[in-house]
CSV table of C-alpha atoms in Angstrom, one decimal:
chain,number,residue,atom,x,y,z
A,1,MET,CA,17.1,-4.2,3.5
A,2,ALA,CA,17.4,-5.1,7.2
A,3,LEU,CA,14.0,-6.3,8.2
A,4,ASN,CA,14.6,-7.3,11.8
A,5,LYS,CA,13.3,-4.2,13.5
A,6,LYS,CA,12.4,-3.4,17.1
A,7,SER,CA,8.7,-3.6,17.6
A,8,VAL,CA,6.3,-2.3,20.3
A,9,ASP,CA,6.8,-5.7,22.0
A,10,ASP,CA,10.6,-5.0,22.4
A,11,ILE,CA,10.3,-1.6,24.2
A,12,ASN,CA,9.3,-0.5,27.7
A,13,VAL,CA,7.0,2.6,27.6
A,14,SER,CA,5.7,2.7,31.1
A,15,GLY,CA,5.5,6.3,32.1
A,16,LYS,CA,7.1,7.4,28.9
A,17,ARG,CA,5.8,9.8,26.3
A,18,VAL,CA,5.3,7.8,23.0
A,19,LEU,CA,4.9,9.6,19.7
A,20,VAL,CA,3.1,7.3,17.3
A,21,ARG,CA,3.0,8.0,13.6
A,22,CYS,CA,-0.3,6.5,12.3
A,23,ASP,CA,-2.0,6.5,8.9
A,24,PHE,CA,-5.3,8.4,9.5
A,25,ASN,CA,-5.5,9.5,5.9
A,26,VAL,CA,-9.2,8.5,5.8
A,27,PRO,CA,-11.8,9.5,3.2
A,28,LEU,CA,-14.2,12.3,4.4
A,29,LYS,CA,-17.5,13.4,3.0
A,30,ASN,CA,-19.0,16.5,4.5
A,31,GLY,CA,-16.8,16.1,7.6
A,32,GLU,CA,-17.9,12.5,8.1
A,33,ILE,CA,-15.5,9.5,7.8
A,34,THR,CA,-16.8,7.2,5.0
A,35,ASP,CA,-14.2,4.3,5.6
A,36,GLU,CA,-12.6,3.7,9.0
A,37,THR,CA,-10.4,0.8,7.9
A,38,ARG,CA,-7.2,2.8,8.7
A,39,ILE,CA,-8.4,3.8,12.1
A,40,VAL,CA,-9.3,0.2,13.0
A,41,ALA,CA,-5.9,-1.0,11.7
A,42,ALA,CA,-4.1,1.3,14.2
A,43,LEU,CA,-6.0,0.1,17.3
A,44,PRO,CA,-3.9,-2.9,18.3
A,45,THR,CA,-0.7,-0.7,18.6
A,46,ILE,CA,-2.5,2.1,20.3
A,47,ASN,CA,-4.2,-0.3,22.8
A,48,LYS,CA,-0.9,-2.1,23.6
A,49,LEU,CA,0.8,1.2,24.4
A,50,ILE,CA,-2.1,2.4,26.6
A,51,LYS,CA,-2.1,-1.0,28.4
A,52,ASP,CA,1.7,-0.7,29.0
A,53,GLY,CA,1.3,2.7,30.7
A,54,GLY,CA,2.6,4.9,27.9
A,55,LYS,CA,1.5,8.5,27.4
A,56,VAL,CA,0.3,8.1,23.8
A,57,ILE,CA,0.7,11.0,21.4
A,58,LEU,CA,-0.7,10.3,17.9
A,59,CYS,CA,0.2,12.1,14.7
A,60,SER,CA,-0.8,11.6,11.0
A,61,HIS,CA,-1.3,13.5,7.8
A,62,LEU,CA,-4.7,13.7,6.0
A,63,GLY,CA,-5.2,14.7,2.4
A,64,LYS,CA,-2.7,16.5,0.2
A,65,VAL,CA,-3.1,20.0,1.9
A,66,LYS,CA,-2.4,22.0,-1.3
A,67,ASN,CA,-3.8,25.4,-0.2
A,68,GLY,CA,-2.6,25.5,3.4
A,69,PRO,CA,-4.3,24.4,6.7
A,70,ASN,CA,-8.1,24.2,6.5
A,71,GLU,CA,-10.9,22.7,8.6
A,72,GLY,CA,-11.8,20.3,5.7
A,73,GLU,CA,-8.6,18.4,6.3
A,74,SER,CA,-8.5,18.7,10.1
A,75,LEU,CA,-8.1,15.5,12.1
A,76,ALA,CA,-11.0,16.4,14.4
A,77,PRO,CA,-13.3,13.8,12.9
A,78,VAL,CA,-10.6,11.2,13.5
A,79,ALA,CA,-10.3,12.1,17.2
A,80,LYS,CA,-14.1,11.7,17.6
A,81,ARG,CA,-14.1,8.3,16.0
A,82,LEU,CA,-11.0,7.2,17.8
A,83,SER,CA,-12.5,8.2,21.2
A,84,GLU,CA,-15.5,5.9,20.4
A,85,LYS,CA,-13.2,3.0,19.3
A,86,LEU,CA,-10.8,3.2,22.3
A,87,GLY,CA,-13.7,3.8,24.8
A,88,LYS,CA,-11.8,6.7,26.3
A,89,GLU,CA,-11.3,10.4,25.4
A,90,VAL,CA,-8.7,11.3,22.8
A,91,ASN,CA,-7.6,14.9,23.6
A,92,PHE,CA,-7.4,16.6,20.2
A,93,VAL,CA,-5.0,19.5,19.8
A,94,SER,CA,-6.5,21.5,17.0
A,95,ASP,CA,-3.6,24.0,16.7
A,96,TYR,CA,-2.6,24.3,13.0
A,97,ASN,CA,1.0,24.7,14.2
A,98,VAL,CA,0.9,21.0,15.2
A,99,THR,CA,3.7,21.2,17.8
A,100,GLY,CA,3.0,24.6,19.3
A,101,GLU,CA,2.3,25.7,22.9
A,102,ALA,CA,-1.1,23.9,22.9
A,103,ALA,CA,0.5,20.6,22.0
A,104,THR,CA,3.2,21.0,24.7
A,105,ALA,CA,0.6,21.9,27.4
A,106,ALA,CA,-1.6,18.9,26.4
A,107,VAL,CA,1.4,16.5,26.6
A,108,ASN,CA,2.7,18.0,29.8
A,109,ALA,CA,-0.8,17.3,31.4
A,110,MET,CA,-0.9,13.7,30.4
A,111,LYS,CA,-1.1,10.7,32.8
A,112,GLU,CA,-0.2,7.2,32.0
A,113,GLY,CA,-2.6,5.7,29.5
A,114,ASP,CA,-3.8,9.1,28.2
A,115,VAL,CA,-4.1,9.7,24.5
A,116,VAL,CA,-3.5,13.0,22.6
A,117,LEU,CA,-4.0,13.5,18.9
A,118,LEU,CA,-2.0,16.2,17.2
A,119,GLN,CA,-3.3,18.2,14.2
A,120,ASN,CA,-2.6,17.1,10.6
A,121,THR,CA,1.2,17.0,10.2
A,122,ARG,CA,0.9,18.4,6.6
A,123,PHE,CA,-0.5,21.7,8.0
A,124,ARG,CA,3.1,22.4,8.8
A,125,GLY,CA,4.7,22.9,5.3
A,126,GLN,CA,8.0,21.5,6.6
A,127,GLU,CA,6.6,18.0,6.9
A,128,GLU,CA,7.2,17.2,3.3
A,129,THR,CA,10.3,19.3,2.6
A,130,LYS,CA,14.0,18.5,2.6
A,131,ASN,CA,14.6,21.1,5.4
A,132,GLY,CA,12.1,19.7,7.9
A,133,GLU,CA,14.7,19.5,10.7
A,134,GLN,CA,13.0,22.1,12.9
A,135,PHE,CA,9.6,20.3,12.7
A,136,SER,CA,11.3,16.9,13.3
A,137,LYS,CA,13.0,18.4,16.4
A,138,GLU,CA,9.7,19.8,17.7
A,139,LEU,CA,7.9,16.5,17.3
A,140,ALA,CA,10.8,14.7,19.1
A,141,ASP,CA,10.7,17.3,21.9
A,142,LEU,CA,7.2,16.1,22.7
A,143,ALA,CA,8.3,12.5,23.2
A,144,ASP,CA,10.8,10.0,24.8
A,145,VAL,CA,10.1,7.1,22.3
A,146,TYR,CA,8.9,6.9,18.7
A,147,VAL,CA,6.7,4.3,17.0
A,148,CYS,CA,6.0,4.2,13.3
A,149,ASP,CA,2.8,2.4,12.3
A,150,ALA,CA,2.1,4.3,9.1
A,151,PHE,CA,3.1,1.8,6.3
A,152,GLY,CA,1.2,3.8,3.7
A,153,SER,CA,3.6,6.8,4.3
A,154,SER,CA,6.8,4.8,5.0
A,155,HIS,CA,8.1,5.3,1.5
A,156,ARG,CA,8.3,9.0,2.1
A,157,ALA,CA,11.2,10.5,4.1
A,158,HIS,CA,9.0,13.0,5.8
A,159,ALA,CA,9.6,14.8,9.2
A,160,SER,CA,7.0,12.7,11.1
A,161,VAL,CA,8.1,9.4,9.4
A,162,ALA,CA,11.9,9.5,9.2
A,163,GLY,CA,13.2,12.9,10.3
A,164,VAL,CA,11.9,12.6,13.9
A,165,THR,CA,13.8,9.3,14.5
A,166,LYS,CA,17.2,11.0,14.3
A,167,CYS,CA,16.2,13.5,16.9
A,168,ILE,CA,14.7,10.7,19.2
A,169,SER,CA,18.0,8.8,18.8
A,170,ALA,CA,20.1,11.9,19.6
A,171,LYS,CA,18.4,12.1,23.0
A,172,GLY,CA,18.8,8.4,23.8
A,173,GLY,CA,15.3,7.4,22.9
A,174,GLU,CA,14.2,4.3,21.0
A,175,ASN,CA,12.5,4.1,17.5
A,176,ALA,CA,10.3,1.0,17.0
A,177,VAL,CA,7.6,-0.2,14.6
A,178,GLY,CA,3.9,-0.8,15.4
A,179,TYR,CA,2.0,-4.0,14.8
A,180,LEU,CA,0.7,-2.9,11.4
A,181,MET,CA,4.2,-2.0,10.2
A,182,GLN,CA,5.5,-5.3,11.6
A,183,LYS,CA,2.9,-7.2,9.7
A,184,GLU,CA,3.8,-5.5,6.4
A,185,ILE,CA,7.5,-6.2,7.0
A,186,ASP,CA,6.8,-9.9,7.8
A,187,PHE,CA,4.5,-10.5,4.8
A,188,LEU,CA,5.5,-8.1,2.0
A,189,GLY,CA,9.2,-7.8,2.9
A,190,ASN,CA,9.9,-11.4,3.6
A,191,ALA,CA,7.7,-12.6,0.7
A,192,VAL,CA,10.1,-10.9,-1.7
A,193,GLU,CA,13.4,-11.4,0.2
A,194,ASN,CA,12.8,-14.9,1.6
A,195,PRO,CA,9.8,-16.5,-0.1
A,196,VAL,CA,8.6,-20.1,0.4
A,197,ARG,CA,8.8,-21.6,-3.1
A,198,PRO,CA,7.3,-21.9,-5.6
A,199,PHE,CA,6.8,-18.1,-5.6
A,200,VAL,CA,4.2,-16.7,-8.0
A,201,ALA,CA,3.9,-13.0,-8.6
A,202,ILE,CA,0.9,-11.6,-10.4
A,203,LEU,CA,1.1,-8.0,-11.8
A,204,GLY,CA,-1.8,-6.1,-13.4
A,205,GLY,CA,-3.0,-2.6,-13.7
A,206,ALA,CA,-3.0,-0.2,-16.6
A,207,LYS,CA,0.5,0.9,-17.4
A,208,VAL,CA,3.8,-0.9,-17.8
A,209,ALA,CA,5.6,2.4,-16.8
A,210,ASP,CA,4.1,2.2,-13.3
A,211,LYS,CA,5.7,-1.3,-12.7
A,212,LEU,CA,9.0,-1.1,-14.5
A,213,ASN,CA,11.2,-1.7,-11.5
A,214,VAL,CA,8.7,-4.1,-9.9
A,215,ILE,CA,8.7,-6.4,-13.0
A,216,ASN,CA,12.6,-6.3,-13.1
A,217,ASN,CA,13.0,-7.1,-9.4
A,218,LEU,CA,10.3,-9.8,-9.2
A,219,LEU,CA,11.6,-11.6,-12.2
A,220,GLU,CA,14.8,-12.2,-10.2
A,221,LYS,CA,12.9,-13.3,-7.1
A,222,CYS,CA,9.9,-15.3,-8.3
A,223,ASP,CA,9.5,-18.6,-10.1
A,224,THR,CA,6.5,-17.5,-12.3
A,225,LEU,CA,5.5,-14.0,-13.2
A,226,ILE,CA,1.9,-13.5,-14.5
A,227,ILE,CA,1.1,-10.4,-16.4
A,228,GLY,CA,-2.6,-9.1,-16.8
A,229,GLY,CA,-4.5,-5.9,-17.0
A,230,GLY,CA,-3.9,-3.1,-19.5
A,231,MET,CA,-0.1,-3.5,-19.3
A,232,ALA,CA,-0.3,-7.0,-20.9
A,233,PHE,CA,-1.0,-5.4,-24.3
A,234,THR,CA,2.4,-3.7,-24.4
A,235,PHE,CA,4.0,-7.2,-23.8
A,236,LEU,CA,1.7,-8.7,-26.5
A,237,LYS,CA,2.6,-6.0,-29.0
A,238,ALA,CA,6.3,-6.5,-28.2
A,239,LYS,CA,5.8,-10.1,-29.3
A,240,GLY,CA,4.5,-8.9,-32.6
A,241,MET,CA,0.8,-9.4,-32.0
A,242,GLU,CA,-2.0,-7.0,-33.3
A,243,VAL,CA,-3.7,-5.5,-30.2
A,244,GLY,CA,-6.1,-3.2,-31.9
A,245,ASN,CA,-7.1,-0.1,-29.9
A,246,SER,CA,-5.9,-1.7,-26.6
A,247,LEU,CA,-3.9,0.4,-24.2
A,248,VAL,CA,-0.2,0.3,-25.3
A,249,ASP,CA,2.9,2.1,-24.1
A,250,ASN,CA,4.9,2.2,-27.4
A,251,GLU,CA,7.9,3.7,-25.6
A,252,LYS,CA,8.2,0.5,-23.4
A,253,LEU,CA,8.1,-2.1,-26.2
A,254,ASP,CA,11.9,-2.6,-26.0
A,255,TYR,CA,11.7,-2.8,-22.2
A,256,CYS,CA,9.0,-5.6,-22.5
A,257,LYS,CA,11.3,-7.5,-25.0
A,258,GLU,CA,14.2,-7.2,-22.5
A,259,MET,CA,12.0,-8.6,-19.7
A,260,MET,CA,10.8,-11.5,-21.8
A,261,ASP,CA,14.5,-12.3,-22.7
A,262,LYS,CA,15.5,-11.9,-19.1
A,263,ALA,CA,12.8,-14.4,-18.0
A,264,ASP,CA,14.1,-16.9,-20.6
A,265,LYS,CA,17.7,-16.5,-19.5
A,266,LEU,CA,16.8,-16.9,-15.8
A,267,GLY,CA,14.6,-19.9,-16.5
A,268,LYS,CA,11.5,-18.2,-15.1
A,269,LYS,CA,8.0,-18.6,-16.4
A,270,LEU,CA,6.5,-15.3,-17.7
A,271,LEU,CA,2.8,-15.8,-18.5
A,272,LEU,CA,0.8,-13.5,-20.8
A,273,PRO,CA,-2.9,-13.6,-21.8
A,274,VAL,CA,-3.8,-16.3,-24.3
A,275,ASP,CA,-7.3,-14.7,-24.9
A,276,THR,CA,-8.9,-11.4,-24.0
A,277,THR,CA,-12.3,-9.9,-23.5
A,278,ILE,CA,-12.8,-7.1,-26.0
A,279,ALA,CA,-15.3,-4.3,-26.8
A,280,ASP,CA,-15.7,-1.4,-29.2
A,281,HIS,CA,-14.8,1.2,-26.6
A,282,PHE,CA,-14.1,1.8,-22.9
A,283,PRO,CA,-17.3,1.7,-20.8
A,284,ASP,CA,-18.7,5.1,-20.1
A,285,PRO,CA,-19.8,5.4,-17.3
A,286,ILE,CA,-17.1,2.9,-16.0
A,287,ASP,CA,-19.7,0.6,-14.5
A,288,GLY,CA,-22.2,1.0,-17.4
A,289,PRO,CA,-23.5,-1.9,-19.6
A,290,ILE,CA,-21.1,-2.9,-22.4
A,291,ASP,CA,-21.2,-5.5,-25.2
A,292,VAL,CA,-18.1,-7.8,-25.1
A,293,GLU,CA,-16.7,-10.9,-26.7
A,294,VAL,CA,-13.7,-13.1,-25.9
A,295,VAL,CA,-11.1,-13.7,-28.7
A,296,ASP,CA,-7.7,-15.3,-28.8
A,297,ALA,CA,-4.9,-12.8,-27.8
A,298,ASP,CA,-3.6,-12.8,-31.4
A,299,LYS,CA,-7.0,-12.2,-32.9
A,300,ILE,CA,-7.9,-8.8,-31.6
A,301,PRO,CA,-9.6,-6.8,-34.4
A,302,ALA,CA,-8.0,-3.4,-35.3
A,303,ASP,CA,-11.1,-1.5,-34.2
A,304,LYS,CA,-11.6,-3.2,-30.8
A,305,GLU,CA,-9.8,-3.0,-27.5
A,306,GLY,CA,-9.0,-5.5,-24.8
A,307,LEU,CA,-10.5,-4.7,-21.4
A,308,ASP,CA,-10.1,-7.9,-19.3
A,309,ILE,CA,-8.3,-11.3,-19.6
A,310,GLY,CA,-10.3,-14.1,-21.3
A,311,THR,CA,-11.7,-17.3,-19.8
A,312,LYS,CA,-8.8,-19.5,-21.0
A,313,THR,CA,-6.3,-17.0,-19.5
A,314,ALA,CA,-8.2,-17.0,-16.2
A,315,GLU,CA,-7.9,-20.8,-16.1
A,316,LEU,CA,-4.2,-20.7,-17.1
A,317,TYR,CA,-3.4,-18.2,-14.3
A,318,ALA,CA,-5.5,-20.1,-11.7
A,319,ASP,CA,-3.6,-23.2,-12.6
A,320,ALA,CA,-0.3,-21.5,-12.0
A,321,VAL,CA,-1.4,-20.4,-8.5
A,322,LYS,CA,-2.5,-23.9,-7.5
A,323,SER,CA,1.0,-25.3,-6.8
A,324,ALA,CA,2.3,-22.1,-5.4
A,325,LYS,CA,3.5,-21.7,-1.7
A,326,THR,CA,3.7,-17.9,-1.9
A,327,VAL,CA,1.7,-15.5,-4.1
A,328,VAL,CA,2.0,-11.7,-4.3
A,329,TRP,CA,-0.6,-9.9,-6.4
A,330,ASN,CA,-0.5,-6.3,-7.3
A,331,GLY,CA,-3.0,-4.8,-9.9
A,332,PRO,CA,-6.3,-6.0,-11.3
A,333,MET,CA,-6.7,-8.1,-14.6
A,334,GLY,CA,-9.1,-5.7,-16.2
A,335,VAL,CA,-11.6,-2.9,-15.7
A,336,PHE,CA,-12.8,-4.5,-12.4
A,337,GLU,CA,-15.0,-1.5,-11.6
A,338,ASN,CA,-17.4,-2.9,-14.3
A,339,PRO,CA,-19.2,-6.1,-13.4
A,340,ILE,CA,-18.9,-7.4,-17.0
A,341,LEU,CA,-15.2,-6.7,-17.1
A,342,ALA,CA,-14.4,-8.0,-13.6
A,343,LYS,CA,-14.5,-11.7,-14.4
A,344,GLY,CA,-10.7,-12.0,-14.8
A,345,THR,CA,-10.0,-10.2,-11.6
A,346,ILE,CA,-12.7,-12.3,-9.8
A,347,ALA,CA,-11.1,-15.5,-11.3
A,348,VAL,CA,-7.7,-14.6,-10.0
A,349,ALA,CA,-9.0,-13.5,-6.6
A,350,LYS,CA,-10.9,-16.9,-6.3
A,351,SER,CA,-7.8,-18.9,-7.2
A,352,LEU,CA,-6.0,-17.1,-4.4
A,353,ALA,CA,-8.8,-17.7,-2.0
A,354,ASP,CA,-8.8,-21.4,-2.8
A,355,THR,CA,-5.1,-22.0,-2.4
A,356,ASP,CA,-3.2,-23.0,0.8
A,357,ALA,CA,-0.4,-20.7,-0.2
A,358,THR,CA,0.5,-17.5,1.7
A,359,THR,CA,-1.4,-14.9,-0.3
A,360,ILE,CA,-0.4,-11.2,-0.2
A,361,ILE,CA,-2.2,-8.4,-1.9
A,362,GLY,CA,0.0,-5.5,-2.6
A,363,GLY,CA,-2.3,-2.5,-1.8
A,364,GLY,CA,-3.9,0.0,-4.2
A,365,ASP,CA,-6.4,-1.2,-6.8
A,366,SER,CA,-5.8,-4.9,-6.1
A,367,ALA,CA,-6.7,-4.4,-2.4
A,368,ALA,CA,-9.8,-2.4,-3.4
A,369,ALA,CA,-10.8,-5.2,-5.8
A,370,VAL,CA,-10.4,-8.0,-3.2
A,371,ASN,CA,-12.4,-6.0,-0.7
A,372,GLN,CA,-15.1,-5.0,-3.1
A,373,LEU,CA,-15.4,-8.6,-4.5
A,374,GLY,CA,-15.7,-10.1,-1.0
A,375,PHE,CA,-12.5,-12.1,-0.9
A,376,ALA,CA,-10.7,-10.1,1.7
A,377,ASP,CA,-11.1,-12.6,4.6
A,378,LYS,CA,-9.5,-15.4,2.5
A,379,MET,CA,-6.2,-13.6,1.9
A,380,SER,CA,-3.2,-14.0,4.3
A,381,HIS,CA,-2.4,-10.2,4.1
A,382,ILE,CA,-3.8,-7.2,2.4
A,383,SER,CA,-1.3,-4.4,2.3
A,384,THR,CA,-2.3,-0.9,3.6
A,385,GLY,CA,0.1,0.9,1.4
A,386,GLY,CA,-0.2,1.6,-2.3
A,387,GLY,CA,3.0,3.4,-3.3
A,388,ALA,CA,4.9,1.9,-0.3
A,389,SER,CA,3.9,-1.7,-1.3
A,390,LEU,CA,5.1,-1.1,-4.9
A,391,GLU,CA,8.4,0.3,-3.6
A,392,PHE,CA,8.8,-2.8,-1.3
A,393,LEU,CA,8.1,-5.0,-4.3
A,394,GLU,CA,10.7,-3.1,-6.3
A,395,GLY,CA,13.2,-4.0,-3.6
A,396,LYS,CA,13.7,-0.3,-2.5
A,397,GLU,CA,14.6,0.7,1.0
A,398,LEU,CA,11.7,2.5,2.7
A,399,PRO,CA,12.7,5.5,4.8
A,400,GLY,CA,10.1,4.7,7.5
A,401,VAL,CA,11.4,1.1,7.8
A,402,VAL,CA,15.1,1.9,7.6
A,403,ALA,CA,14.7,4.6,10.3
A,404,ALA,CA,13.4,2.1,13.0
A,405,ASP,CA,16.1,0.7,15.3
A,406,ASP,CA,17.3,-2.8,14.5
A,407,LYS,CA,16.8,-5.4,17.2
């Protein structure tokens, strides 16, 4: 994948209408934003475009919008919070048509440095469909230049992410990436394509099936691959071990054997748990008290299940990180939502915090874990995309990245 993309630093937006695709898919409770991380992450790009004299038109999706447009998924609360953060009014176009007459009028009235926010792009059903050409064209009609800063949506070939770029190009406009997208490309993209070695990849989470292509791709790129979380038990069973009632994907046993053989052939280290934290049952509620013990990985009783890596494994994994120059981590080591079963994830997070390596957290649960456990400020980069990060780690081309102009 070509990763050398035009950024907001490479384009002149003075007096131009700039359509910016942001990721304002924030959590809402009773109409109030409960986590503004994604809004804060978009500010550097927006402020740069305002400072450069652009007429800044923002768009984003929010929620899944299954039953058509509704006030519960309107971007109105985002406009309010954005106005506070930017210290200037953000003109919100509440029209459910997104690009209708109200949007055109608002854009036509803009002066340099003004900011308009369009309504939730998914209120137009065409946003997610294969035949979104009309919506793409209407979005492009509002602007001269397009900037994608929504990494969390960049793996989807939606109208506001990829479709619009063709229409902007057709009228001689430029398509660039924002600072957030640039950071993701610099860290995640280059970590996988051009890592400083030794390169250690750590994969966790519940299911092998979710990470099939990631395991396969990273084995070719990294020097050491560490496996933890629920998916480790399918690997252990593939090695012929008794795993009791632990989570196992029996359909993926042959795949795990293939990957272990592949690691051998390529001369890569593939590390699996040597001990595990077990219990009689999964915690209910998930953060409730639970009795656990640590046993060797090949000594899990038939009536128990593994719910976290053990202490020896935590040391083994921390040791592997010590000499690394690049570390990518995606997926927790156990049921990290439970304080008793978070020890493995904490140990890995701490080992990353203590290293001088470039440390990249690949979105999703691992990002949530690092944030919750208080290690966020010790990491080089925490990805803002869950699915997008995984597809980047798989080596897939992301439509939102591909669609930006090369430098």
